[in-house]
């Protein structure tokens, strides 16, 4: 099965892009494992990736799980 999905990017001031792809993929995996459909999982992952580039470092820049799941404080 091939799934194609397109979502807009969030506009943020990037400080460090290290780990942004990892944050994105991990969020997609988390959302799918919790029963989300692919398009909403990609939209949430895009917001988490945008959040992660606003701070220095890789893991230290990732939002905490509660913030990922609730969406609060993630870029719109």
XYZ file of N, CA and C in Angstrom:
228
model
N 0.845 -1.166 0.000
C 0.000 0.000 0.000
C 0.898 1.240 0.000
N 0.558 2.196 -0.814
C 1.272 3.465 -0.867
C 0.339 4.540 -0.338
N 0.858 5.305 0.618
C 0.082 6.404 1.188
C 0.775 7.704 0.820
N 0.038 8.610 0.235
C 0.581 9.919 -0.109
C -0.175 10.957 0.692
N 0.565 11.795 1.369
C -0.063 12.836 2.168
C 0.777 14.092 2.068
N 0.126 15.217 2.000
C 0.838 16.485 1.953
C 0.298 17.376 3.062
N 1.187 18.020 3.748
C 0.782 18.947 4.793
C 1.688 20.164 4.736
N 1.174 21.294 5.135
C 1.971 22.508 5.138
C 3.012 22.493 6.244
N 4.050 23.253 6.032
C 5.095 23.384 7.055
C 4.768 24.543 7.976
N 5.297 24.458 9.178
C 5.142 25.537 10.140
C 6.290 26.514 9.965
N 5.998 27.798 10.059
C 7.035 28.812 9.956
C 7.552 29.127 11.347
N 8.819 28.831 11.577
C 9.453 29.095 12.870
C 10.856 29.626 12.617
N 11.445 30.224 13.626
C 12.846 30.645 13.552
C 13.703 29.465 14.006
N 14.381 28.835 13.050
C 15.194 27.657 13.357
C 16.502 28.061 14.017
N 16.839 27.371 15.094
C 18.097 27.572 15.809
C 19.057 26.436 15.479
N 18.546 25.193 15.474
C 19.379 24.016 15.246
C 18.481 22.909 14.689
N 18.792 22.407 13.515
C 17.942 21.393 12.882
C 18.343 19.959 13.252
N 19.356 19.821 14.116
C 19.790 18.492 14.533
C 18.629 17.741 15.183
N 18.335 16.580 14.664
C 17.313 15.731 15.266
C 15.889 16.011 14.830
N 15.683 16.984 13.965
C 14.314 17.315 13.551
C 13.642 16.142 12.838
N 14.381 15.467 11.988
C 13.826 14.305 11.289
C 13.495 13.178 12.245
N 14.352 12.971 13.241
C 14.084 11.941 14.244
C 12.830 12.270 15.034
N 12.665 13.540 15.399
C 11.467 13.957 16.136
C 10.224 13.736 15.283
N 10.324 14.036 13.997
C 9.205 13.859 13.082
C 8.811 12.386 12.982
N 9.783 11.524 12.690
C 9.504 10.100 12.496
C 8.986 9.465 13.784
N 9.581 9.819 14.908
C 9.134 9.271 16.188
C 7.689 9.667 16.480
N 7.325 10.894 16.140
C 5.955 11.343 16.377
C 4.968 10.625 15.472
N 5.327 10.426 14.210
C 4.459 9.654 13.313
C 4.257 8.249 13.879
N 5.344 7.607 14.295
C 5.254 6.248 14.842
C 4.382 6.215 16.093
N 4.571 7.179 16.981
C 3.771 7.247 18.208
C 2.291 7.405 17.879
N 1.981 8.345 17.012
C 0.581 8.602 16.661
C -0.066 7.384 16.011
N 0.644 6.747 15.088
C 0.092 5.566 14.428
C -0.096 4.425 15.428
N 0.832 4.283 16.373
C 0.716 3.211 17.364
C -0.467 3.429 18.301
N -0.929 4.676 18.383
C -2.075 4.987 19.240
C -3.378 5.050 18.444
N -3.324 4.621 17.189
C -4.535 4.509 16.399
C -4.883 5.705 15.537
N -4.027 6.727 15.504
C -4.298 7.876 14.635
C -4.164 7.466 13.171
N -4.878 8.130 12.311
C -4.719 7.939 10.877
C -3.458 8.660 10.415
N -2.979 8.304 9.230
C -1.714 8.853 8.748
C -1.718 10.372 8.577
N -2.727 10.971 7.921
C -2.665 12.438 7.746
C -2.593 13.234 9.059
N -3.411 12.927 10.073
C -3.261 13.685 11.323
C -1.933 13.399 12.021
N -1.411 12.185 11.859
C -0.112 11.867 12.457
C 0.982 12.715 11.825
N 0.926 12.884 10.506
C 1.914 13.705 9.807
C 1.776 15.171 10.216
N 0.551 15.657 10.350
C 0.362 17.061 10.778
C 0.945 17.296 12.167
N 0.689 16.378 13.094
C 1.251 16.532 14.443
C 2.769 16.432 14.399
N 3.299 15.490 13.618
C 4.750 15.320 13.521
C 5.417 16.560 12.944
N 4.754 17.210 12.007
C 5.292 18.445 11.437
C 5.393 19.521 12.515
N 4.392 19.600 13.374
C 4.420 20.581 14.465
C 5.521 20.255 15.476
N 5.711 18.966 15.780
C 6.767 18.567 16.717
C 8.140 18.850 16.112
N 8.308 18.556 14.829
C 9.575 18.866 14.168
C 9.869 20.352 14.185
N 8.839 21.163 13.953
C 9.014 22.616 13.999
C 9.399 23.078 15.407
N 8.815 22.457 16.395
C 9.159 22.796 17.780
C 10.617 22.437 18.079
N 11.052 21.277 17.574
C 12.397 20.795 17.898
C 13.503 21.659 17.315
N 13.255 22.365 16.219
C 14.316 23.172 15.609
C 14.461 24.543 16.270
N 13.590 24.850 17.194
C 13.635 26.153 17.851
C 14.608 26.202 19.033
N 15.225 25.060 19.334
C 16.153 24.966 20.465
C 17.398 24.202 20.034
N 18.484 24.390 20.747
C 19.741 23.710 20.423
C 19.714 22.263 20.868
N 20.431 21.441 20.106
C 20.581 20.036 20.461
C 19.531 19.160 19.816
N 19.688 17.870 20.039
C 18.735 16.916 19.474
C 17.687 16.576 20.529
N 17.926 15.563 21.326
C 16.922 15.123 22.295
C 16.516 16.223 23.266
N 17.437 17.072 23.619
C 17.111 18.157 24.563
C 16.099 19.140 23.981
N 15.974 19.165 22.658
C 15.051 20.112 22.026
C 13.656 19.533 21.808
N 13.483 18.238 22.070
C 12.189 17.602 21.817
C 11.188 17.995 22.910
N 9.946 18.233 22.527
C 8.929 18.507 23.536
C 8.623 17.241 24.334
N 8.159 17.406 25.564
C 7.815 16.246 26.397
C 6.567 15.570 25.838
N 6.379 14.310 26.194
C 5.299 13.499 25.633
C 3.926 14.131 25.834
N 3.657 14.651 27.017
C 2.343 15.265 27.268
C 2.072 16.399 26.289
N 3.097 17.164 26.000
C 2.961 18.287 25.065
C 2.723 17.789 23.641
N 3.382 16.696 23.282
C 3.183 16.109 21.953
C 1.751 15.604 21.814
N 1.284 14.878 22.824
C -0.051 14.289 22.751
C -1.162 15.328 22.812
N -0.973 16.359 23.619
C -2.016 17.382 23.747
C -1.944 18.424 22.637
N -0.740 18.624 22.087
C -0.551 19.645 21.054
C -0.373 21.027 21.627
N -0.443 21.165 22.950
C -0.331 22.502 23.537
C 1.095 23.023 23.437
N 1.214 24.256 23.033
C 2.526 24.886 22.939
C 3.313 24.523 21.696
N 2.719 23.715 20.800
C 3.401 23.406 19.538
C 3.053 24.478 18.525
N 3.948 24.747 17.578
C 3.661 25.761 16.562
C 2.390 25.423 15.774
N 1.633 26.433 15.410
C 0.427 26.226 14.595
C 0.760 26.298 13.126
